[in-house]
Each structure stands twice: as structure tokens, then as C-alpha cells.
GROMACS .gro file of C-alpha atoms in nm:
model
   67
    1MET     CA    1   0.000   0.000   0.000
    2ILE     CA    2   0.130   0.344  -0.099
    3PRO     CA    3   0.002   0.646   0.101
    4ALA     CA    4  -0.159   0.928  -0.097
    5THR     CA    5   0.072   1.227  -0.049
    6VAL     CA    6  -0.120   1.460  -0.282
    7PRO     CA    7  -0.488   1.527  -0.202
    8THR     CA    8  -0.666   1.315  -0.466
    9GLU     CA    9  -1.028   1.213  -0.525
   10ALA     CA   10  -1.174   0.923  -0.717
   11ILE     CA   11  -1.498   0.980  -0.909
   12PHE     CA   12  -1.737   0.683  -0.915
   13ASN     CA   13  -2.016   0.633  -1.168
   14ARG     CA   14  -2.337   0.532  -0.988
   15GLY     CA   15  -2.553   0.474  -1.294
   16HIS     CA   16  -2.869   0.685  -1.284
   17LEU     CA   17  -2.760   0.860  -0.964
   18PRO     CA   18  -2.517   1.154  -0.957
   19ASP     CA   19  -2.147   1.064  -0.958
   20GLU     CA   20  -1.986   1.019  -0.619
   21SER     CA   21  -1.651   1.164  -0.514
   22ARG     CA   22  -1.436   0.995  -0.249
   23LEU     CA   23  -1.099   1.098  -0.114
   24VAL     CA   24  -0.813   0.862  -0.194
   25HIS     CA   25  -0.628   0.758   0.123
   26SER     CA   26  -0.374   0.531  -0.044
   27TRP     CA   27  -0.293   0.330  -0.358
   28ASP     CA   28  -0.261  -0.046  -0.390
   29ASP     CA   29   0.035  -0.218  -0.555
   30GLU     CA   30  -0.138  -0.202  -0.897
   31GLY     CA   31  -0.201   0.175  -0.868
   32GLU     CA   32  -0.572   0.144  -0.790
   33PRO     CA   33  -0.711   0.404  -0.543
   34LEU     CA   34  -0.818   0.294  -0.194
   35GLY     CA   35  -1.066   0.498   0.009
   36ALA     CA   36  -1.233   0.488   0.349
   37VAL     CA   37  -1.562   0.308   0.399
   38ALA     CA   38  -1.822   0.529   0.571
   39GLU     CA   39  -1.688   0.658   0.904
   40ARG     CA   40  -1.427   0.381   0.951
   41ALA     CA   41  -1.120   0.548   0.802
   42SER     CA   42  -0.901   0.249   0.888
   43THR     CA   43  -1.103   0.017   0.662
   44LEU     CA   44  -1.002   0.053   0.300
   45ARG     CA   45  -1.183  -0.072  -0.008
   46LYS     CA   46  -1.112  -0.084  -0.378
   47GLU     CA   47  -1.388  -0.009  -0.630
   48GLY     CA   48  -1.425   0.048  -0.998
   49PHE     CA   49  -1.399   0.416  -1.076
   50LYS     CA   50  -1.420   0.633  -1.385
   51GLU     CA   51  -1.175   0.912  -1.304
   52VAL     CA   52  -0.910   1.022  -1.055
   53ARG     CA   53  -0.826   1.389  -1.013
   54GLU     CA   54  -0.654   1.628  -0.777
   55HIS     CA   55  -0.877   1.727  -0.486
   56ARG     CA   56  -0.893   2.105  -0.474
   57GLN     CA   57  -1.011   2.249  -0.148
   58ILE     CA   58  -1.093   2.615  -0.083
   59VAL     CA   59  -0.879   2.719   0.213
   60GLY     CA   60  -0.968   3.089   0.229
   61VAL     CA   61  -1.116   3.385   0.049
   62VAL     CA   62  -1.008   3.747   0.016
   63PRO     CA   63  -1.274   4.019   0.010
   64GLY     CA   64  -1.282   4.245  -0.294
   65GLY     CA   65  -1.181   4.611  -0.273
   66ALA     CA   66  -1.452   4.866  -0.199
   67GLY     CA   67  -1.477   5.165  -0.424
   0.00000   0.00000   0.00000
């Protein structure tokens, strides 16, 4: 198992439901993403996914200038 050092998310196709995004906690030996199951972060699972991308998180905002 290889830990995920860059924040990454895997996008899962759920058929007729909207796609689901899950954070990648680590990678298996074949390069497949592993993520947490529900609230148990120590339990990892591997699923079929359609896309992996960098997880971009908003960390702050700057107010615009007045006037």
C-alpha cells in the first residue's frame, strides 16, 4: 500500500444517480485508489472508478476592494 501524499479524489459512476466523489487515502500495488468506507477510516476498499483527479479544497477567500 502506498500512502496518498497529494490530495486526490476518485470519481465513481453510480448509474442513474449523480457521480460520487471519495478521497483517496492510499494506492494499492497495482495503482488502484483505496478509500475509506463510511466513518471507519481504517477500513479501505477498492472499487471500480471512472476518473481520478486532484482534490482542490478552498482554504480561504479574500474580500474584494470597496470603491
